[in-house]
Tab-separated table of C-alpha atoms in Angstrom:
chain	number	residue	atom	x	y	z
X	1	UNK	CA	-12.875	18.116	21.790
X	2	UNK	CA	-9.559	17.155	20.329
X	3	UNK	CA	-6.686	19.411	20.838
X	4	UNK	CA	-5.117	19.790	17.441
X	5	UNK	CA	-2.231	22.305	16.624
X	6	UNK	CA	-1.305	22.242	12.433
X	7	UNK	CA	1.399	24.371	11.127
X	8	UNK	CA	-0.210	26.727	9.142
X	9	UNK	CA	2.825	28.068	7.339
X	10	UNK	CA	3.356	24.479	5.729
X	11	UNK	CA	-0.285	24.805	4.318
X	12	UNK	CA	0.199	28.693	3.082
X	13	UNK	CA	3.840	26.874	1.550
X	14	UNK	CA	2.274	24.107	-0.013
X	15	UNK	CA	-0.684	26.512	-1.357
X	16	UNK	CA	1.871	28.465	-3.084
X	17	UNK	CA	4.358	25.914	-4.271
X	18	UNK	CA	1.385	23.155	-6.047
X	19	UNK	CA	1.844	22.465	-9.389
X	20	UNK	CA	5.371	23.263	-10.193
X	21	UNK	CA	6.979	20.897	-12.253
X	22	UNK	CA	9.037	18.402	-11.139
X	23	UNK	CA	10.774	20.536	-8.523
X	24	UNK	CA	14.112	19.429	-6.928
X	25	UNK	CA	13.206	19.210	-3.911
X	26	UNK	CA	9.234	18.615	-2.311
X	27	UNK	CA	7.585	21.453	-1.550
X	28	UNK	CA	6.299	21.533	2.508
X	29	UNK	CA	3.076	20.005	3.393
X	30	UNK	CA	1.436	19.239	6.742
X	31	UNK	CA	2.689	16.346	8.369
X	32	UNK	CA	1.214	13.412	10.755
X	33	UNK	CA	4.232	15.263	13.082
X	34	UNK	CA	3.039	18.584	12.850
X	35	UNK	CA	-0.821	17.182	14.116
X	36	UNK	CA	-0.933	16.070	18.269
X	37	UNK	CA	-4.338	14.797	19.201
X	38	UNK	CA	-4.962	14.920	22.802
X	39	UNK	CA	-8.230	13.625	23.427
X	40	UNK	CA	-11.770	12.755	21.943
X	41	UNK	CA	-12.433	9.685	19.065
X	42	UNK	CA	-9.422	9.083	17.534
X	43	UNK	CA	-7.078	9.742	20.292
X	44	UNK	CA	-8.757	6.510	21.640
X	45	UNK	CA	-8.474	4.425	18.298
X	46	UNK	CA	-4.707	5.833	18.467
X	47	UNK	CA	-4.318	3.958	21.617
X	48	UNK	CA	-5.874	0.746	20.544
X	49	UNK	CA	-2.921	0.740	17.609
X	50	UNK	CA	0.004	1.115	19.914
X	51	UNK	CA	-1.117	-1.022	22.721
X	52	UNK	CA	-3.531	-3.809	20.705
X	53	UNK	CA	-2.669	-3.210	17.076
X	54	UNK	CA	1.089	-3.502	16.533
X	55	UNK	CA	1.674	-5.800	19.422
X	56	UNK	CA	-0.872	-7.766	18.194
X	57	UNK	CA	0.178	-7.795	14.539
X	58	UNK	CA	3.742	-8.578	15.748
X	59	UNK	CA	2.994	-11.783	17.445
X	60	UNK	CA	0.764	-13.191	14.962
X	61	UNK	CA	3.774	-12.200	12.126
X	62	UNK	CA	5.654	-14.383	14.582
X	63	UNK	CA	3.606	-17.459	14.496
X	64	UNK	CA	2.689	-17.614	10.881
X	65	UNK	CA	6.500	-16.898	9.934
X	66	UNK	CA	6.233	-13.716	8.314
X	67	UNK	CA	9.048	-12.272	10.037
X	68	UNK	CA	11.123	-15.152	10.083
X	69	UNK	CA	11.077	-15.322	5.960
X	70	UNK	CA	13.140	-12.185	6.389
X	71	UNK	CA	16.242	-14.478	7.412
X	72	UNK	CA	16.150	-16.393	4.308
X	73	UNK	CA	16.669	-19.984	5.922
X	74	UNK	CA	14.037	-21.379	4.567
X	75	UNK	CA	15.019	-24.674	2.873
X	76	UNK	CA	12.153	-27.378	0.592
X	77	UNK	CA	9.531	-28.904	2.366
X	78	UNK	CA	9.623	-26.754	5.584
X	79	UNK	CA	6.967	-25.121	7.327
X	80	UNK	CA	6.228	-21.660	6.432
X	81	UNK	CA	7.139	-21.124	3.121
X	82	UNK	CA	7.646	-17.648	2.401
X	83	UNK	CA	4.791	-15.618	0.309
X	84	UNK	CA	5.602	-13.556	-2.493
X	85	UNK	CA	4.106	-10.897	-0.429
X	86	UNK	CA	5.377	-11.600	3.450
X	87	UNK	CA	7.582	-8.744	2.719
X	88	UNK	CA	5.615	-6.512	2.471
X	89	UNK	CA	3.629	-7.553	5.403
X	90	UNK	CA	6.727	-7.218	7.756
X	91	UNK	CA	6.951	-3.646	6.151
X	92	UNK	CA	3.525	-2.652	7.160
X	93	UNK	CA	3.782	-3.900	10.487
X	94	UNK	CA	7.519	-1.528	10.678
X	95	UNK	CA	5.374	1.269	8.626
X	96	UNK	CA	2.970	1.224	11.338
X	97	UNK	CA	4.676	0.965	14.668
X	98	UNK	CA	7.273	4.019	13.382
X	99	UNK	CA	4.158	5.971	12.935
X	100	UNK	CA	3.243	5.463	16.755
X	101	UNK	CA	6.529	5.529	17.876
X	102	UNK	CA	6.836	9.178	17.019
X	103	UNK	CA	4.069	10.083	19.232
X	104	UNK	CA	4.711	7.088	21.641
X	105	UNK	CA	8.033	5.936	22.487
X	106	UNK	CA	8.376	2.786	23.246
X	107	UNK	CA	11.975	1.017	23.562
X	108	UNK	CA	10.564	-2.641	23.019
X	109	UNK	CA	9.115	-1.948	19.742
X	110	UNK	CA	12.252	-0.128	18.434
X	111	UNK	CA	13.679	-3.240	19.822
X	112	UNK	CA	11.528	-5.164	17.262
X	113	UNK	CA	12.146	-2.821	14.306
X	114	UNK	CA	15.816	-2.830	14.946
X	115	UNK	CA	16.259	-6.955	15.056
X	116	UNK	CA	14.076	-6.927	11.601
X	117	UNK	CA	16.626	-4.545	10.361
X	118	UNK	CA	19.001	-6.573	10.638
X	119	UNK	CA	18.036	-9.498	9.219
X	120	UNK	CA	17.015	-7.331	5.992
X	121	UNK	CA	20.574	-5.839	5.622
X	122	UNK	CA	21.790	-9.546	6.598
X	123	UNK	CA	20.033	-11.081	3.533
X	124	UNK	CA	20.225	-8.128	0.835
X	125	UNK	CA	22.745	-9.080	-1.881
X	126	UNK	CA	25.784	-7.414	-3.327
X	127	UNK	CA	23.867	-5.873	-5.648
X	128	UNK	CA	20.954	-4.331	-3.201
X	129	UNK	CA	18.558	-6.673	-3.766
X	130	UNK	CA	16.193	-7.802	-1.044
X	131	UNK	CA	13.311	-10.151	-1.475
X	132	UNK	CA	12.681	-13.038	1.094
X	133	UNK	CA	10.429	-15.123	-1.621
X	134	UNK	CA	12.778	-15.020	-4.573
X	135	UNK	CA	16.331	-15.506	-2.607
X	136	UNK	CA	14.866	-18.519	-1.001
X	137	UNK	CA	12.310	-19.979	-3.306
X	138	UNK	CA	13.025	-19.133	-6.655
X	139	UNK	CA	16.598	-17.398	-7.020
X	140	UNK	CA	16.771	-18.087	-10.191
X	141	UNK	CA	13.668	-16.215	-11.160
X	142	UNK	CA	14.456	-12.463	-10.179
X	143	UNK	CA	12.579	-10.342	-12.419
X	144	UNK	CA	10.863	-12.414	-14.689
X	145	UNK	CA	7.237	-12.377	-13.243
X	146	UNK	CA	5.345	-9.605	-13.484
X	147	UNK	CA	2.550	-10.808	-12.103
X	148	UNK	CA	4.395	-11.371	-8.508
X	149	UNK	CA	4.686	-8.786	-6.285
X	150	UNK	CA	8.505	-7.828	-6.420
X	151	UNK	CA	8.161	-4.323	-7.006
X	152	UNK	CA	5.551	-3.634	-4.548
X	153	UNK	CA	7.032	-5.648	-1.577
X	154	UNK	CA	10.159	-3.280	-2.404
X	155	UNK	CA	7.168	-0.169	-2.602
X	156	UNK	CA	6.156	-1.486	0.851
X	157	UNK	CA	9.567	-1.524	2.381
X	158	UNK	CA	10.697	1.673	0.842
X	159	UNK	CA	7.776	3.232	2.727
X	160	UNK	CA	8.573	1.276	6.402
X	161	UNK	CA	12.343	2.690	6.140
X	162	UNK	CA	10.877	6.435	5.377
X	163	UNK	CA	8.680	6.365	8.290
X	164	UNK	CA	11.082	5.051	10.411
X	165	UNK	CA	13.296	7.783	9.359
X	166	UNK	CA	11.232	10.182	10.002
X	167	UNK	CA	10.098	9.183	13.367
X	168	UNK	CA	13.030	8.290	15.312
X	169	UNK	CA	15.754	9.819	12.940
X	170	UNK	CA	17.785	6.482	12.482
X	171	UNK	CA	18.781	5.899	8.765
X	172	UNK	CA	20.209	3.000	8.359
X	173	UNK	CA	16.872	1.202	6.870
X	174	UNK	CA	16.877	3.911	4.741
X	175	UNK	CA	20.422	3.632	3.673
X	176	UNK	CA	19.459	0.019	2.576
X	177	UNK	CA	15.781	1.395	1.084
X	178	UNK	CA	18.275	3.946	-0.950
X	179	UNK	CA	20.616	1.367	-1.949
X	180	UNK	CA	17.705	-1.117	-2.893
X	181	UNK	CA	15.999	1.731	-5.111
X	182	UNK	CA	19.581	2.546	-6.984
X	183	UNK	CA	19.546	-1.118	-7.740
X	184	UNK	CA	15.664	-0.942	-9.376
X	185	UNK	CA	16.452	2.187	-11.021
X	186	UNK	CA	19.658	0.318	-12.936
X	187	UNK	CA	17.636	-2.555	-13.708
X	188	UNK	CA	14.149	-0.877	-14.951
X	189	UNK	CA	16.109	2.455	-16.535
X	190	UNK	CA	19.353	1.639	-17.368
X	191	UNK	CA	19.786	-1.931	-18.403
X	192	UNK	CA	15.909	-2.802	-18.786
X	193	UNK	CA	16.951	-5.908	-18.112
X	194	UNK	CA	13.858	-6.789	-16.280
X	195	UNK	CA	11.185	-9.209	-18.228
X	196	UNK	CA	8.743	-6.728	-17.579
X	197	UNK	CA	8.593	-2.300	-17.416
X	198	UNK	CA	5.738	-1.828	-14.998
X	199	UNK	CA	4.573	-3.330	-11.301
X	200	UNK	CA	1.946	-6.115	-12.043
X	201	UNK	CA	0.325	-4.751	-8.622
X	202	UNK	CA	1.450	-1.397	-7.976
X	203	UNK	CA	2.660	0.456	-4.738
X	204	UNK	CA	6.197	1.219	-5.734
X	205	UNK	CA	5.053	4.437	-7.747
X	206	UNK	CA	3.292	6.314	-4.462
X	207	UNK	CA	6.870	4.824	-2.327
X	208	UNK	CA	9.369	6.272	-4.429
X	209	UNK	CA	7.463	9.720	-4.313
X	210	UNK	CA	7.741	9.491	-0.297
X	211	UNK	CA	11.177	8.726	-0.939
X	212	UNK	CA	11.912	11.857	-3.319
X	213	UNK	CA	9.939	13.800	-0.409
X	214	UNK	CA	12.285	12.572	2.503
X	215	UNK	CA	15.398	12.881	0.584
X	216	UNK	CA	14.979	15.506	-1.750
X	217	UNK	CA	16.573	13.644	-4.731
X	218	UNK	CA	14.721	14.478	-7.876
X	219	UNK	CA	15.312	11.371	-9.340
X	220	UNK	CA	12.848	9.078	-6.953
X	221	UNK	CA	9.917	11.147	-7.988
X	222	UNK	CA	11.533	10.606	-11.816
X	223	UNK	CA	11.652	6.687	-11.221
X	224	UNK	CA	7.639	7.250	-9.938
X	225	UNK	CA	7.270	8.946	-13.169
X	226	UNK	CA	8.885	6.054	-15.549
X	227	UNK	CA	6.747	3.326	-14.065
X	228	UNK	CA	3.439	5.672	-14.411
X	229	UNK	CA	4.214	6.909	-17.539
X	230	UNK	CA	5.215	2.982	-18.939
X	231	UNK	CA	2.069	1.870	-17.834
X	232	UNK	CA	-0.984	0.438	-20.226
X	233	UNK	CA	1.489	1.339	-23.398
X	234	UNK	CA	2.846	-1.947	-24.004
X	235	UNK	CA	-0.023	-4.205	-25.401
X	236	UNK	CA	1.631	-7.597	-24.505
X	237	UNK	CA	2.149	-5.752	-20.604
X	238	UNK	CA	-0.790	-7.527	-19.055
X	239	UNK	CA	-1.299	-9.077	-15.563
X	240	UNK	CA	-3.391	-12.480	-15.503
X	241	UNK	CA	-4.626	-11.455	-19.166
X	242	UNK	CA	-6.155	-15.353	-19.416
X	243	UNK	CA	-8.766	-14.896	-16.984
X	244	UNK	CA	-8.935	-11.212	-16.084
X	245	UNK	CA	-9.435	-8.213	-18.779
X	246	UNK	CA	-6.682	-6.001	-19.167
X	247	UNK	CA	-8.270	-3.672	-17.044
X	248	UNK	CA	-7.474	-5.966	-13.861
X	249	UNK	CA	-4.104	-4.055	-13.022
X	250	UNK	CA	-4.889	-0.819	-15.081
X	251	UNK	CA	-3.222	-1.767	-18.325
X	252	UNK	CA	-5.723	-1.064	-20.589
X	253	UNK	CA	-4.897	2.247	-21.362
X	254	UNK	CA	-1.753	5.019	-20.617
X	255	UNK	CA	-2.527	6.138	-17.226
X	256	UNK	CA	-3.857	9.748	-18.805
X	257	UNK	CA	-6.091	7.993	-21.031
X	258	UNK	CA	-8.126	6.066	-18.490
X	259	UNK	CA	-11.739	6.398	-18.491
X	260	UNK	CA	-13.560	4.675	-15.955
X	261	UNK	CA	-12.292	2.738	-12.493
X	262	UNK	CA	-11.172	-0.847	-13.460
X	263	UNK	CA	-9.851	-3.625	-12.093
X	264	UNK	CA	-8.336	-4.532	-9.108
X	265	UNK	CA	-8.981	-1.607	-6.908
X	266	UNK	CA	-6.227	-1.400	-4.252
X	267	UNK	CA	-3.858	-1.853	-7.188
X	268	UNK	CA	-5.832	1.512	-8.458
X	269	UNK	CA	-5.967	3.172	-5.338
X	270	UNK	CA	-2.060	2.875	-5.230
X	271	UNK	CA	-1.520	3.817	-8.709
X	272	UNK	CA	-3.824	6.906	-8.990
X	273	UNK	CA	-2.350	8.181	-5.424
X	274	UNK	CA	0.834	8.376	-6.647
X	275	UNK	CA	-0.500	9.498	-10.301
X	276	UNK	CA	-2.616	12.313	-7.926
X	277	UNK	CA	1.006	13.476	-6.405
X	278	UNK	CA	2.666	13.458	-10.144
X	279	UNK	CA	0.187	15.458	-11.357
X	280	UNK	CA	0.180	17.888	-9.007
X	281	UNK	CA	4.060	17.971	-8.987
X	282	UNK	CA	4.540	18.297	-12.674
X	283	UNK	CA	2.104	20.785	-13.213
X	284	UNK	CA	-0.149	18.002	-15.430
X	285	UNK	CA	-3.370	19.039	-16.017
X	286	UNK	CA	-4.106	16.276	-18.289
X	287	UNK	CA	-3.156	14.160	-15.700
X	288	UNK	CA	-4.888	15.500	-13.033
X	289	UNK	CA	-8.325	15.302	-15.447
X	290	UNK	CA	-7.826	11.902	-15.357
X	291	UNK	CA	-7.388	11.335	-11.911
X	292	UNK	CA	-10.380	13.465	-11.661
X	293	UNK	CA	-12.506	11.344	-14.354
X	294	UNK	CA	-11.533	7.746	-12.631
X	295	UNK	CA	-12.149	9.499	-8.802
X	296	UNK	CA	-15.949	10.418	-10.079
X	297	UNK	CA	-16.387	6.839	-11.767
X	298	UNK	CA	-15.956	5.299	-8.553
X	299	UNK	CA	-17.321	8.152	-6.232
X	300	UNK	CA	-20.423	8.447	-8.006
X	301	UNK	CA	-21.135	4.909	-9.853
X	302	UNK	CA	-19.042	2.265	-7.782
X	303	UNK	CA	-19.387	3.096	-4.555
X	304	UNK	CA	-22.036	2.198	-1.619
X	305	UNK	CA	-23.419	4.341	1.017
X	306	UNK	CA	-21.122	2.872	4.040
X	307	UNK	CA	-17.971	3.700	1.593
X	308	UNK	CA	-17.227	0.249	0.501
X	309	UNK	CA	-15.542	-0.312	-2.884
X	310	UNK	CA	-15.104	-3.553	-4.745
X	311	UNK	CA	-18.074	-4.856	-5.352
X	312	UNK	CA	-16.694	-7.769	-7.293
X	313	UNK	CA	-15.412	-10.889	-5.330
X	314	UNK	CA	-14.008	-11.977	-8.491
X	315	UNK	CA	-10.619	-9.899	-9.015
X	316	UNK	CA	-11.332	-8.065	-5.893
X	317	UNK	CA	-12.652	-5.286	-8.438
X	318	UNK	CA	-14.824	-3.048	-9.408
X	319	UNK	CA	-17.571	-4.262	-11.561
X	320	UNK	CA	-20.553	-2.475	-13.738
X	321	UNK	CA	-21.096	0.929	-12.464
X	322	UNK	CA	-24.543	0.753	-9.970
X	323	UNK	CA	-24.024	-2.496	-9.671
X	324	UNK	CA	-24.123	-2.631	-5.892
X	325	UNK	CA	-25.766	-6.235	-4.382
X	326	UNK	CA	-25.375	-6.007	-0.512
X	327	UNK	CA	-24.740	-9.864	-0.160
X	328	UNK	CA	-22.282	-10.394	-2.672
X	329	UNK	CA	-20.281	-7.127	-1.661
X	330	UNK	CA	-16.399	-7.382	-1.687
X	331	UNK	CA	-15.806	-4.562	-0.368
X	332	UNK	CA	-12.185	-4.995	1.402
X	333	UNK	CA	-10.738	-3.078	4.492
X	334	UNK	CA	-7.806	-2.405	2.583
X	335	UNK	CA	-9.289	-1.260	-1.212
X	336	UNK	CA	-11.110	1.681	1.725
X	337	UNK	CA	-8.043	2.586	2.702
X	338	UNK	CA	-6.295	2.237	-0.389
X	339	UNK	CA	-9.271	5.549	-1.892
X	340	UNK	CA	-8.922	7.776	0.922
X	341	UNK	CA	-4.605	7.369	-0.262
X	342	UNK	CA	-6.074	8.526	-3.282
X	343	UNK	CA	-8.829	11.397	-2.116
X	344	UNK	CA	-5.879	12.440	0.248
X	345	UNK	CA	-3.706	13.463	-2.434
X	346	UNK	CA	-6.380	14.972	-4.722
X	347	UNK	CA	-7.608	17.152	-2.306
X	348	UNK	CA	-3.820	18.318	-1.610
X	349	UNK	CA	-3.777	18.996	-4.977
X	350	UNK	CA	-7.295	21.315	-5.484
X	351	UNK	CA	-9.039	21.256	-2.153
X	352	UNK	CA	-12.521	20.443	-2.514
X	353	UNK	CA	-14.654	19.069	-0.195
X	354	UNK	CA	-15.694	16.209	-2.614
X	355	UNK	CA	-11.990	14.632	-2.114
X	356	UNK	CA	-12.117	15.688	2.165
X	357	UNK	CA	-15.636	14.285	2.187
X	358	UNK	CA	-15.172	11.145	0.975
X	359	UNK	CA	-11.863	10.922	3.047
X	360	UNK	CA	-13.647	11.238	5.782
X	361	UNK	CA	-16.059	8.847	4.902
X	362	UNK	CA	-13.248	5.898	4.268
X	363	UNK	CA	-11.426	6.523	7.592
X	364	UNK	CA	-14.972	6.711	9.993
X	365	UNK	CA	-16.742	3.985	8.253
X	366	UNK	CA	-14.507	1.978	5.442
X	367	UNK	CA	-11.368	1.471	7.539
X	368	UNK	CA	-12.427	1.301	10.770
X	369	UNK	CA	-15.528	-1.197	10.244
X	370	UNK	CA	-12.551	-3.572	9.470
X	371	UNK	CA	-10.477	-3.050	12.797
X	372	UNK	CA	-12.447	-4.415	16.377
X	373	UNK	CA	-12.502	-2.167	19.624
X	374	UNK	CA	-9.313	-3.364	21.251
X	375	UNK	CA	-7.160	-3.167	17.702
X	376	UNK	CA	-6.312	-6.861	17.816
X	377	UNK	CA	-8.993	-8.436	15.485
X	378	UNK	CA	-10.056	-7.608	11.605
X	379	UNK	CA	-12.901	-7.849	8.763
X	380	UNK	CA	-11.070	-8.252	5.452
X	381	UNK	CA	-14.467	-8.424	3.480
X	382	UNK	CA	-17.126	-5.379	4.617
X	383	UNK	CA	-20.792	-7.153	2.801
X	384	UNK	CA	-23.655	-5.059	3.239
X	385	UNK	CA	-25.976	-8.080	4.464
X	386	UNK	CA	-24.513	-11.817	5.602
X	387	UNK	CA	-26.423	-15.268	5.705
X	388	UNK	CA	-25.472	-17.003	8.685
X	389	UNK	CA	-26.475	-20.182	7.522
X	390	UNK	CA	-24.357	-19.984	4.311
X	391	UNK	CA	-21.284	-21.971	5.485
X	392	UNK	CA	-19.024	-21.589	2.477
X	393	UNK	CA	-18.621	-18.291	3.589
X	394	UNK	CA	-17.146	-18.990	6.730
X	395	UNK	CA	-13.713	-19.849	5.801
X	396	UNK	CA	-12.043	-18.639	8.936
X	397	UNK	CA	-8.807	-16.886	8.552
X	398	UNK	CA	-9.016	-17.111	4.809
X	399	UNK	CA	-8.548	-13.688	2.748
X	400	UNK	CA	-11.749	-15.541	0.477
X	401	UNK	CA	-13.668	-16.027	3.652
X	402	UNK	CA	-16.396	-14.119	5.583
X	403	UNK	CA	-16.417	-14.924	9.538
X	404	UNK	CA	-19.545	-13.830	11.642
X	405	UNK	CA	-16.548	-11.787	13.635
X	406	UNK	CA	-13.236	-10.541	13.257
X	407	UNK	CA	-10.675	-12.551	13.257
X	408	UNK	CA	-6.601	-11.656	14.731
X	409	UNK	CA	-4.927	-12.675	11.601
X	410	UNK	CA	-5.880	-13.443	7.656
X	411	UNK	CA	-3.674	-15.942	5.253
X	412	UNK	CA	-3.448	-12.469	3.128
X	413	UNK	CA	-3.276	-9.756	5.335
């Protein structure tokens, strides 16, 4: 069995400290650095990440060009143009290998993190702005799509320079995270000079509340709070509105309002964890019953027995509740990952087993069946049942694709 040693006067801290509204500073909680596992199940998948995953993940960044679109030399008609998201898959990978760096050094990886450093405070602007698809691609068209994924590439980032923070106690990344954050908070708050108020696909929200909880400054978990509060108020604020409902990025209703699980559901996942720590921060009961109502929609209606959520290819959403064919099951790595975010911070904020349960069910079953033995191949799709014979499915290394095995990398990661 797995040696684990948890700082119990955190949890007696955090126990007595829930619900206060918007404190100054965050109030304790147990850490991923107050937990050492020694041995047993995951002590072996924690091995697979630091010696398959992230050197795995690295190289493959390296050959499609993810990393390099952090330099900002791309120029027309070359190879590899940059994504609107490749930031925020060179944040993930830095999110990642901080994590195992605090419980395994290793100097090479630094290495790594430090060189992408510098190309990010290399190629942020004056201002603080940093965004490798719109200062090479479109510079011209900062701000004015909501349906792109400026916000949550920043969101992704934000997180990468807190973890890296925390685990080796270097702060320049988050110097520039800080700086990039003041810069969002002037154009969302103060000028509103932005051609949209809320994150087409949101992230940012549960970023800036790690942000208030590493620094301490009140006004990261307020900036949370603005885009949360913003969102589904502003009738003409909807993402893809011509061929998705406005329920595909939760803009149907205000946040507090929602009913039922809809849309695109690692977009919800991300919103409702961070909507989960607001409520819980603020003292919100209202909003805390509706994190509640939307966690039992999906728990109990939209959700199969191995875990798997999305059911709808289309969207990558949820669809009718108990509507659960095994074949045409969407069911992403990622949206699993994206509910236990969510079941994490509920149960933080009342601890029931119904949150822990299902928690526990995500990271056994509805992350891991996405992730291969040695850490270095992936499922993006998790069906139920698969036709082998069916050949449009097999459209390797495509995020639209099913392959009869995992593959190392994914055109959307």
């Amino acid at each position: 069995m797995a040696d684990r040693t948890i700082n119990k006067g955190n949890a007696t801290e955090t126990a007595s400290t829930a619900g206060a509204a918007m404190p100054a500073a965050p109030s304790a909680a147990i850490s991923y650095r107050d937990v050492r596992i020694t041995g047993g199940f995951w002590k072996r998948w924690q091995d697979a990440a630091a010696a398959g995953t992230i050197p795995a993940i690295y190289d493959q960044f390296t050959l499609t060009g993810r990393f390099d679109a952090l330099a900002h030399k791309w120029r027309a008609n070359e190879p590899h143009k940059p994504h609107i998201f490749y930031d925020s898959d060179a944040a993930k990978w830095i999110e990642g290998a901080a994590y195992s760096l605090y419980f395994r050094p290793d100097p090479e990886t630094e290495k790594r993190i430090e060189l992408l450093i510098d190309l990010i405070e290399t190629g942020m602007s004056p201002e603080g702005y940093f965004n490798s698809y719109y200062q090479t691609v479109e510079p011209h068209e900062r701000w004015t799509r909501r349906e792109n994924h400026e916000l949550y590439c920043a969101g992704h980032l934000i997180e990468a320079a807190v973890a890296y923070y925390e685990s080796t106690g270097k702060r320049r990344f988050l110097d520039l995270m800080l700086r990039y954050a003041e810069y969002i908070r002037r154009i969302f708050v103060e000028d509103k000079s932005a051609a949209f108020r809320t994150p087409g696909h949101e992230e940012i929200e549960l970023a800036l509340v790690r942000l208030w909880q590493c620094t301490g400054d009140r006004k990261w978990l307020e900036l949370a709070a603005h885009f949360v509060d913003l969102r589904g108020t502003d009738p003409a604020e909807h993402c893809f509105n011509n061929w998705f409902s406005p329920g595909y990025a939760q803009d149907q209703a205000p946040v507090m309002d929602q009913e039922t699980a809809e849309g695109h559901v690692v977009r919800f996942g991300y919103l409702y964890a961070a909507v989960a720590d607001l409520a819980a921060f603020r003292g919100d009961a209202r909003l805390l019953a509706a994190c509640r109502r939307v966690w039992r929609d999906v728990v109990e209606r939209k959700m199969y027995v191995t875990g798997g959520v999305g059911n709808m290819k289309h969207g990558e959403a949820f669809g009718p509740a108990y509507f659960l064919p095994n074949y045409e099951a969407y069911t992403e790595t990622c949206a699993s990952i994206a509910l236990a975010f969510f079941g994490r911070r509920l149960f933080a904020a009342n601890p029931l087993a119904e949150y822990a349960d299902i928690c526990e069910l995500q990271l056994y079953n509805g992350a891991l069946a996405g992730i291969s033995l040695d850490g270095r191949s992936f499922f993006y799709e998790n069906p139920l049942s698969l036709r082998p014979s069916d050949e449009q499915f097999f459209n390797k290394n495509k995020a639209s694709g099913r392959p009869v095995q995992r593959v190392e990398v994914f055109s959307c990661s």
